[in-house]
PDB file of C-alpha atoms in Angstrom:
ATOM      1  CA  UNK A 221     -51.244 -95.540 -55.991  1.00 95.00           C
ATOM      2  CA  UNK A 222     -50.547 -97.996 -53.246  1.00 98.00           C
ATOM      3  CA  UNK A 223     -49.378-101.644 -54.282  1.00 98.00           C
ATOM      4  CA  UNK A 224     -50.777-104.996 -51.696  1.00 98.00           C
ATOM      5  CA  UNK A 225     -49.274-107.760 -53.896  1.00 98.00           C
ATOM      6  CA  UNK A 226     -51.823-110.939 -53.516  1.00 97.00           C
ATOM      7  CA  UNK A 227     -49.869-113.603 -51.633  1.00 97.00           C
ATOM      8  CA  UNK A 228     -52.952-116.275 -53.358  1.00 94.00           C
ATOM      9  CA  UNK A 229     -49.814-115.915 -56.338  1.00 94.00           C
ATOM     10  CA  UNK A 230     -47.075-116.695 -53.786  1.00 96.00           C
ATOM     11  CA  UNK A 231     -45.395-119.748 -54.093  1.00 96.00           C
ATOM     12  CA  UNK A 232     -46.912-121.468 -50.953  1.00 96.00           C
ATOM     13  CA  UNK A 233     -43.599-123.568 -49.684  1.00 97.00           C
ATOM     14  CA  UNK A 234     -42.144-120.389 -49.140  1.00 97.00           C
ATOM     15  CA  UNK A 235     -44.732-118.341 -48.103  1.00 98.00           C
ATOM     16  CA  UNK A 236     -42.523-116.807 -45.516  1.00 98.00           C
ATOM     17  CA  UNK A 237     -39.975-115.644 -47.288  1.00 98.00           C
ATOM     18  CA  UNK A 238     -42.281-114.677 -49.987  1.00 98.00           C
ATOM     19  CA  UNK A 239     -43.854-112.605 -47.579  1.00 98.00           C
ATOM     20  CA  UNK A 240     -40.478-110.765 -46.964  1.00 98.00           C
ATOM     21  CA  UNK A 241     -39.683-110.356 -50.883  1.00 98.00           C
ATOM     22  CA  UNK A 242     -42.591-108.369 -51.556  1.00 98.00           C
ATOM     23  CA  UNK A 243     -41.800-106.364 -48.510  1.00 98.00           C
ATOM     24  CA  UNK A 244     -38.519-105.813 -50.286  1.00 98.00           C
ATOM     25  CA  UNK A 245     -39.695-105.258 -53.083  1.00 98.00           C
ATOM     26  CA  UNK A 246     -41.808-102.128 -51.933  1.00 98.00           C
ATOM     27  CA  UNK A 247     -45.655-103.561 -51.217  1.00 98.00           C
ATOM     28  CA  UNK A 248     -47.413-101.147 -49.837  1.00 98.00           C
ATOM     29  CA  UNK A 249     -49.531-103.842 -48.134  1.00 98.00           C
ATOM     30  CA  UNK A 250     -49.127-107.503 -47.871  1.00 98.00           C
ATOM     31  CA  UNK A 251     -52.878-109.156 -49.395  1.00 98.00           C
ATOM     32  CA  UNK A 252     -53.928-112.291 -47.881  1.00 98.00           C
ATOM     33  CA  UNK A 253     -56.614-114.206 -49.451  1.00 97.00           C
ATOM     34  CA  UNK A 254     -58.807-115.849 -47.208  1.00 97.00           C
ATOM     35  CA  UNK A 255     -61.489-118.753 -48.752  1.00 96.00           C
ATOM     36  CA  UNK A 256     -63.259-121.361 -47.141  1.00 95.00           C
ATOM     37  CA  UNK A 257     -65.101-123.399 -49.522  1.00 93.00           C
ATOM     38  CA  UNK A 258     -68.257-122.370 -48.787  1.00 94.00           C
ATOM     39  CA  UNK A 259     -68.295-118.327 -49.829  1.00 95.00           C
ATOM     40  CA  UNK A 260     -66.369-118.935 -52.508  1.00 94.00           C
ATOM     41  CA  UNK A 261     -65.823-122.078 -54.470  1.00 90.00           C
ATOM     42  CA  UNK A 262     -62.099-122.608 -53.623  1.00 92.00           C
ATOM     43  CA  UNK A 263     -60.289-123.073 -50.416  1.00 93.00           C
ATOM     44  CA  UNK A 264     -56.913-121.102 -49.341  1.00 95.00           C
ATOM     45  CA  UNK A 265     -55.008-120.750 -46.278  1.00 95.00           C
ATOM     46  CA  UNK A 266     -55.857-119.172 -42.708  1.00 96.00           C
ATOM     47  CA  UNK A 267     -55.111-118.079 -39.343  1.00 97.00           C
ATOM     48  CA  UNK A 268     -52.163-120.675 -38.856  1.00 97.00           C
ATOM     49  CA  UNK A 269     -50.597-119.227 -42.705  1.00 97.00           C
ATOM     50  CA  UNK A 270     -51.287-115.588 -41.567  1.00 98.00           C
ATOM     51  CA  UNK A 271     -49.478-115.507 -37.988  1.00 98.00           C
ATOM     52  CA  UNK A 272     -46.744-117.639 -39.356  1.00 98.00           C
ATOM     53  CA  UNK A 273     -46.197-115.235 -42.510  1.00 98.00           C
ATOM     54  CA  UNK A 274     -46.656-112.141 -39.820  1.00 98.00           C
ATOM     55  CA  UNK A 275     -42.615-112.435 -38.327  1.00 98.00           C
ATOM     56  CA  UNK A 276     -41.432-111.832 -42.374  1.00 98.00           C
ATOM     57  CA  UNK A 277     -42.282-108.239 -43.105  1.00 98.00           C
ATOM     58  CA  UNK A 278     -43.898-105.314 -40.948  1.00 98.00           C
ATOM     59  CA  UNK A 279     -45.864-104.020 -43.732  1.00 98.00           C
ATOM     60  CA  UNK A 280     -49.077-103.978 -43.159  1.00 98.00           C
ATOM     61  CA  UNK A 281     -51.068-106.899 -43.340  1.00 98.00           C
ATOM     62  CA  UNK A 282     -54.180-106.890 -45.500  1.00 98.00           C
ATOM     63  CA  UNK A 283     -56.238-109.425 -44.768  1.00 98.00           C
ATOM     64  CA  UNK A 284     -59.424-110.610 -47.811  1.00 98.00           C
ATOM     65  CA  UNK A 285     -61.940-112.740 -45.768  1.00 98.00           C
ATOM     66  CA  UNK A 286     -63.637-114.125 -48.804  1.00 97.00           C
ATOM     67  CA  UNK A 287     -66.214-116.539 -45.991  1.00 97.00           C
ATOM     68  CA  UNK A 288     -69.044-117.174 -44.741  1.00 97.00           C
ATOM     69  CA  UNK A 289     -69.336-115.950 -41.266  1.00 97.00           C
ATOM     70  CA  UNK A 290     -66.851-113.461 -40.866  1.00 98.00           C
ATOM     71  CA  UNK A 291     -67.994-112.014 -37.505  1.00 98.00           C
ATOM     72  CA  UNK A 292     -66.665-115.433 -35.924  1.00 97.00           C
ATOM     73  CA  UNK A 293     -62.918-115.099 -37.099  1.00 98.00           C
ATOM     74  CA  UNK A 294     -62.039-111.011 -36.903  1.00 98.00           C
ATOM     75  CA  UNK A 295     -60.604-111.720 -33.117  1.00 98.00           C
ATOM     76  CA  UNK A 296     -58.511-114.481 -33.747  1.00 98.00           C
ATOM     77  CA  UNK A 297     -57.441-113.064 -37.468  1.00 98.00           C
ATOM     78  CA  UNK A 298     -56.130-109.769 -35.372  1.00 98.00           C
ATOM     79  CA  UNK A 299     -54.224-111.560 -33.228  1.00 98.00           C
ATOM     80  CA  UNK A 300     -52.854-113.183 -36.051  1.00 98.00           C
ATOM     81  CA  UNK A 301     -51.465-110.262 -37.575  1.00 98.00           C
ATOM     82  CA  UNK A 302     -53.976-108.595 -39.301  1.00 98.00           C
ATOM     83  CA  UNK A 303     -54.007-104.718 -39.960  1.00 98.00           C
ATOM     84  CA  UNK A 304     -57.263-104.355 -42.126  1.00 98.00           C
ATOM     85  CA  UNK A 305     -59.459-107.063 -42.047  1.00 98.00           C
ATOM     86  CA  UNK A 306     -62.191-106.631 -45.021  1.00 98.00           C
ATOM     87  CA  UNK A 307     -65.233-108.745 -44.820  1.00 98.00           C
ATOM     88  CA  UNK A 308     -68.024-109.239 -47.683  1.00 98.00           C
ATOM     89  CA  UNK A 309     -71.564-107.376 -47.753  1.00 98.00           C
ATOM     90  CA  UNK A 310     -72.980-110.796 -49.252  1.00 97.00           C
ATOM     91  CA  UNK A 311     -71.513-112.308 -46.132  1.00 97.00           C
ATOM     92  CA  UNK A 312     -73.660-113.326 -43.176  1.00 96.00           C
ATOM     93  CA  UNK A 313     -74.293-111.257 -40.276  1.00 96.00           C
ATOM     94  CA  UNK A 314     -74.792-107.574 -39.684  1.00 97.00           C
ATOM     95  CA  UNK A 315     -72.165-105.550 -41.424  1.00 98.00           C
ATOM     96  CA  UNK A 316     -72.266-102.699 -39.036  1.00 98.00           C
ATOM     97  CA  UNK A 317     -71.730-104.720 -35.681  1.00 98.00           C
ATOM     98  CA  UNK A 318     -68.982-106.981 -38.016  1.00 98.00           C
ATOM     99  CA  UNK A 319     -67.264-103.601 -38.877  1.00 98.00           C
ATOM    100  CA  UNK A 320     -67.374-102.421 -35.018  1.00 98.00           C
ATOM    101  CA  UNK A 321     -65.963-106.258 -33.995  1.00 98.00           C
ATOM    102  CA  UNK A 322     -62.774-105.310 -36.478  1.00 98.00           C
ATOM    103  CA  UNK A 323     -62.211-101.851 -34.844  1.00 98.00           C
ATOM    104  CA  UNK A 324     -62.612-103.077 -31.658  1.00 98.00           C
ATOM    105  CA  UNK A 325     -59.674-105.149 -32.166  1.00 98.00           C
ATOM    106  CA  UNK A 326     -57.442-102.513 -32.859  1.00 98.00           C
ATOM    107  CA  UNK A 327     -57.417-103.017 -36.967  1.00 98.00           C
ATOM    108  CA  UNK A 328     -58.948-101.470 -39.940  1.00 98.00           C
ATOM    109  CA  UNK A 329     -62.576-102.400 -41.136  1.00 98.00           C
ATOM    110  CA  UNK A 330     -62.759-102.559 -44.528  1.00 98.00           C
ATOM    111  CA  UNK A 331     -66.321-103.369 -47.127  1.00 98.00           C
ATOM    112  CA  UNK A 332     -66.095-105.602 -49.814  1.00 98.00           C
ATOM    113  CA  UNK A 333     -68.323-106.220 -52.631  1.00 98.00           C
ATOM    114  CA  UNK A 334     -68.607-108.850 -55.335  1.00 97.00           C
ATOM    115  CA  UNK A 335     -69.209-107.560 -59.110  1.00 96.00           C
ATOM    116  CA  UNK A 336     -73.001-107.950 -59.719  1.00 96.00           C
ATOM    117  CA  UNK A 337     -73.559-106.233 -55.941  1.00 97.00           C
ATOM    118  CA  UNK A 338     -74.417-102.615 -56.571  1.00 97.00           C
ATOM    119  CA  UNK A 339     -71.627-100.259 -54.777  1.00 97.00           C
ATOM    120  CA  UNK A 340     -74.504 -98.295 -53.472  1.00 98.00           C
ATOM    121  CA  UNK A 341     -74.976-100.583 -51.033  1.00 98.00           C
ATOM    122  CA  UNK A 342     -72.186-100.029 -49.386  1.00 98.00           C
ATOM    123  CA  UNK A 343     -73.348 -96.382 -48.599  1.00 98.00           C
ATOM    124  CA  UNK A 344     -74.789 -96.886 -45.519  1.00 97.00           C
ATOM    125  CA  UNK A 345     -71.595 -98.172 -43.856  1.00 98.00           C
ATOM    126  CA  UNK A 346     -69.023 -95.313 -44.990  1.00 98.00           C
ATOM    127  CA  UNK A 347     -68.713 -93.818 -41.612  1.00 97.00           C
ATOM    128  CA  UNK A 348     -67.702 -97.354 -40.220  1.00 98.00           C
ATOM    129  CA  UNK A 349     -65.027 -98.702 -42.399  1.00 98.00           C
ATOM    130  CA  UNK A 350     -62.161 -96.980 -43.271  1.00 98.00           C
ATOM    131  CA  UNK A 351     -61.827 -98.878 -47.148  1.00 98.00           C
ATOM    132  CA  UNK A 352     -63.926-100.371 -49.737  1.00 98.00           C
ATOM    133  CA  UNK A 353     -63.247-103.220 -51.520  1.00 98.00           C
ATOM    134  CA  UNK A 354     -64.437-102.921 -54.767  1.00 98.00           C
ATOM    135  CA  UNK A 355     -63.630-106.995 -56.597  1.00 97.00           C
ATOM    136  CA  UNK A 356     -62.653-106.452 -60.368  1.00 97.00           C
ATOM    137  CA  UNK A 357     -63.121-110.336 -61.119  1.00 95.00           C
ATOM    138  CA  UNK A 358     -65.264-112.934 -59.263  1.00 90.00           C
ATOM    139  CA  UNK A 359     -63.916-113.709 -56.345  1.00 87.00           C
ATOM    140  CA  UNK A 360     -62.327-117.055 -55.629  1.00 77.00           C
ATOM    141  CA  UNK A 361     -59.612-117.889 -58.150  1.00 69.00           C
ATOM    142  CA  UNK A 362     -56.768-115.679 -59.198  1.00 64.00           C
ATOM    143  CA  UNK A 363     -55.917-115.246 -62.962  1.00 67.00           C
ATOM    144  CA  UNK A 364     -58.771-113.915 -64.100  1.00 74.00           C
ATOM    145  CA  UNK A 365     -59.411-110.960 -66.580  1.00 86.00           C
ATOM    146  CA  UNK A 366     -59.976-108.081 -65.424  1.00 93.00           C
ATOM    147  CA  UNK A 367     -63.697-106.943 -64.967  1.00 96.00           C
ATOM    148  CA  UNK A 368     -63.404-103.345 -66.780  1.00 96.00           C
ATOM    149  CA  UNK A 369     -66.905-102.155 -65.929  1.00 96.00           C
ATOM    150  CA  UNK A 370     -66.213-102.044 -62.115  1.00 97.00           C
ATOM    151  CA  UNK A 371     -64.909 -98.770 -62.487  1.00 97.00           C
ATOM    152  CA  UNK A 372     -68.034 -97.470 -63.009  1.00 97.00           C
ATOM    153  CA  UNK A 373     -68.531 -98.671 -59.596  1.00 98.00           C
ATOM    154  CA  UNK A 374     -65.285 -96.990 -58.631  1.00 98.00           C
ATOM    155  CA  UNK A 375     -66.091 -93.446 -60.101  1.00 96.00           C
ATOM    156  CA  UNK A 376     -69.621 -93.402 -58.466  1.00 97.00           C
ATOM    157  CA  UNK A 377     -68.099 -94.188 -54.973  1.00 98.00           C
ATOM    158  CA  UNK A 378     -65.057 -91.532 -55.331  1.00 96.00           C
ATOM    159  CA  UNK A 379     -68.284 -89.460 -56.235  1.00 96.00           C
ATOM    160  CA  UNK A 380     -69.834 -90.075 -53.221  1.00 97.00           C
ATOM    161  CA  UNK A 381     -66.841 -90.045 -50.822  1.00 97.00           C
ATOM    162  CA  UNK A 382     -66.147 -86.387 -52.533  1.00 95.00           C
ATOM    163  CA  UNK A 383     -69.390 -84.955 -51.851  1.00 95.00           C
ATOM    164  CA  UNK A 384     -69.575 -86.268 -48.088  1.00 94.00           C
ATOM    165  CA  UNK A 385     -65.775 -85.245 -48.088  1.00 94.00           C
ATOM    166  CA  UNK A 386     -64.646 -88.800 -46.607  1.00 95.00           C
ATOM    167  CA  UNK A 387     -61.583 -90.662 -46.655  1.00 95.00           C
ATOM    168  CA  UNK A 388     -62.752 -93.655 -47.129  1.00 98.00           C
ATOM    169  CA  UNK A 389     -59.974 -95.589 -49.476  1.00 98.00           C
ATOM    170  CA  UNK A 390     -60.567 -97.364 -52.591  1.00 98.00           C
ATOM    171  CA  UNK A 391     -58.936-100.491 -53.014  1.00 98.00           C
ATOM    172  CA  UNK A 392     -59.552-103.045 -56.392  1.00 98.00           C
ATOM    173  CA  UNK A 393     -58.483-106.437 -56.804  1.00 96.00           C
ATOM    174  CA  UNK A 394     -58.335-108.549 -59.693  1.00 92.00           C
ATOM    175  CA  UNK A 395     -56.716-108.025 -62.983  1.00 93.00           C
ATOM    176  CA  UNK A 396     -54.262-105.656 -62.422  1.00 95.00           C
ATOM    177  CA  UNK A 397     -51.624-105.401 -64.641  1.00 94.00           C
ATOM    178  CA  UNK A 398     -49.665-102.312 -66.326  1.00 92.00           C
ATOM    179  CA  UNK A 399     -52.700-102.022 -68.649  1.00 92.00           C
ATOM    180  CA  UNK A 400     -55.364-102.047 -66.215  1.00 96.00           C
ATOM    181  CA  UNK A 401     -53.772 -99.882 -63.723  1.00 97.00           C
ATOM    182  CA  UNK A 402     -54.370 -96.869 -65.889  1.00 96.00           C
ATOM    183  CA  UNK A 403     -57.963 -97.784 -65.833  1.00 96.00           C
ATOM    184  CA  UNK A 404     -57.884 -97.822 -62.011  1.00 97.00           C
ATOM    185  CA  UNK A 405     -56.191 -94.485 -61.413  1.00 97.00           C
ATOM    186  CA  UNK A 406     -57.929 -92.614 -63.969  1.00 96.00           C
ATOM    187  CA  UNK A 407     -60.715 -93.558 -61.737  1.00 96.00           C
ATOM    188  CA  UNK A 408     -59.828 -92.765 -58.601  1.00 95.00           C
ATOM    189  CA  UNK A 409     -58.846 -95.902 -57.127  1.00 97.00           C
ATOM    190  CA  UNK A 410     -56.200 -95.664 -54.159  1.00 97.00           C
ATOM    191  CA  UNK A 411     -54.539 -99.763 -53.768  1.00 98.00           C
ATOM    192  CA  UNK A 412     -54.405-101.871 -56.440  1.00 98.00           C
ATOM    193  CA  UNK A 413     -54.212-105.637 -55.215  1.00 97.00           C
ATOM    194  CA  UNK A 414     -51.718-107.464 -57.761  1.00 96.00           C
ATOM    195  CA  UNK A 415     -51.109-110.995 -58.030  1.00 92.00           C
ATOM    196  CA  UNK A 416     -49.425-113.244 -60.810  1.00 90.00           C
ATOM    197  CA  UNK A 417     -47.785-110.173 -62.710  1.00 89.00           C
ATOM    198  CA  UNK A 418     -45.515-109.337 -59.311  1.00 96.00           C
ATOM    199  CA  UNK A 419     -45.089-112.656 -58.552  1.00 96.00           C
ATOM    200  CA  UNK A 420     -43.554-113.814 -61.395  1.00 93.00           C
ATOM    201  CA  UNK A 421     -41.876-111.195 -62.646  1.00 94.00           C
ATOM    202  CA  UNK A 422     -37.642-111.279 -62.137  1.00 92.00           C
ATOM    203  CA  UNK A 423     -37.989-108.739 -60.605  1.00 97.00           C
ATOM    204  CA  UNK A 424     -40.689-108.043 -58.191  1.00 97.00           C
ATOM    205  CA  UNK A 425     -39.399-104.167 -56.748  1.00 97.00           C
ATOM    206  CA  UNK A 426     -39.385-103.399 -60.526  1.00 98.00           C
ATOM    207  CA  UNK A 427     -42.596-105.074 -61.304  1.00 97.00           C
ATOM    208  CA  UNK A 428     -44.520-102.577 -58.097  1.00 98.00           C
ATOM    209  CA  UNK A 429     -42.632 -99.480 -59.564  1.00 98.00           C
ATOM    210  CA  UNK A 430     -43.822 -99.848 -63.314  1.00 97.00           C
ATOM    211  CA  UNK A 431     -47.148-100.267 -62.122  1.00 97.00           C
ATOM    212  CA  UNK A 432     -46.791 -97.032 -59.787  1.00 97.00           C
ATOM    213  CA  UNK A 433     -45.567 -95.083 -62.657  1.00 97.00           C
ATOM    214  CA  UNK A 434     -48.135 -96.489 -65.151  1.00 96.00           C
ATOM    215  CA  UNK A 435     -50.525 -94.884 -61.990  1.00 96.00           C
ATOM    216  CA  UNK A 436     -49.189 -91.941 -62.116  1.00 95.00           C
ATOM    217  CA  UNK A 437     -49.604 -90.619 -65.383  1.00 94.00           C
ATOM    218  CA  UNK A 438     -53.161 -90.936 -64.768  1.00 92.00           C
ATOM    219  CA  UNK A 439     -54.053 -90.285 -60.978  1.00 81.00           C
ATOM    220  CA  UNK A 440     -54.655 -86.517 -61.365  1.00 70.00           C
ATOM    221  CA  UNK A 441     -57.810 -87.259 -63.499  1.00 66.00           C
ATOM    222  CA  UNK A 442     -60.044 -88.132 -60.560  1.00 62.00           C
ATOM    223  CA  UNK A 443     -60.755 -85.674 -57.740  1.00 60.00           C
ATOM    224  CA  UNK A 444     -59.949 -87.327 -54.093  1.00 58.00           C
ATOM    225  CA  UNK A 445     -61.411 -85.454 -51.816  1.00 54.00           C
ATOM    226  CA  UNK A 446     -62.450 -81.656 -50.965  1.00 45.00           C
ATOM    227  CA  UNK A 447     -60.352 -79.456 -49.173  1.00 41.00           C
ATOM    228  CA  UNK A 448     -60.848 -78.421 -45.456  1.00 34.00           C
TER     229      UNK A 448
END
């Protein structure tokens, strides 16, 4: 299990070094939370946040574009920093040509979808992105509980992935805490996006390797991919 701790749960006058802390700390990936008001009710921070925050850490950065028109802002988002980029099915625009925009650009296309959007949807667009997104709460605010029924989502997507034999990560976000984790490796999840229960623990390095740990006793219960 890979750790992106949510910078939305940073503490935003020291976003910087923030950024660096969780590097420290062992992230896996570095989540930024992108909202403009008008996909989501809620605003956030953007491209000025992003490149400023990009000098702190060299883990990758993971960049949520929870907006309307996300076709408009992959370019300047890459030069930013960005090393995925994932951009919303309910989104505007043409996923495909919004996926081929991010790899263009030298970064990672990733899918996301909301919790009442069926996962199959994403199905047509496997052989362009190289994650899904799969939102365990509704996105917009963090805090929230998390949405235990996405993982049927989850296990129908590993279940595709399996029997096309496609690497296509998993990544969740929402919710995750050393409870929920369980839930999201049992199912064959691959990143966990965590938020509130890294950032204010002590101790953040010990807070990402409980929840790896927690993830580990249950990983080996869903397949990953075939062989060959």
């Amino acid at each position: 299990m890979k750790i992106a701790p949510s910078m939305l749960a940073s503490d935003f006058a020291n976003f910087g070094p923030e950024t660096r802390r969780m590097e420290q700390g062992g992230a896996d990936y570095i989540h930024l939370d992108i909202m403009d008001g008008l996909f989501v009710p809620n605003l956030s921070f953007g491209l000025p946040v992003v490149k400023a925050a990009r000098p702190y850490a060299e883990t990758p950065f993971d960049v949520h574009l929870m907006i309307q028109e996300p076709a408009k802002y992959v370019q300047r988002f890459a030069e930013a920093g960005a090393d995925w980029i994932s951009f919303h099915l309910e989104a505007t625009g043409d996923p495909a040509h919004t996926a081929e925009l991010i790899r263009a650009c030298g970064v990672h296309p990733a899918l996301a979808v909301k919790p009442a959007t069926p996962v199959e949807r994403v199905y047509p667009y496997l052989d362009l992105v190289d994650m899904v997104l799969i939102m365990t709460v509704e996105p917009g605010f963090g805090g929230q509980s998390f949405m235990a029924d996405m993982m049927d989502k989850v296990r129908l997507l590993r279940g595709r992935l399996l029997a096309e034999n496609k690497s296509v990560l998993i990544e969740i976000d929402g919710g995750v805490n050393e409870e929920t984790i369980a839930q999201a490796a049992a199912a064959g999840v691959d990143i966990c996006v965590a938020g509130t229960g890294v950032f204010k623990a002590a101790d953040a390095g010990e807070a990402i390797r409980a929840l790896k740990t927690v993830a580990a006793q249950y990983e080996g219960r869903a397949p990953r991919r075939k062989e060959g």
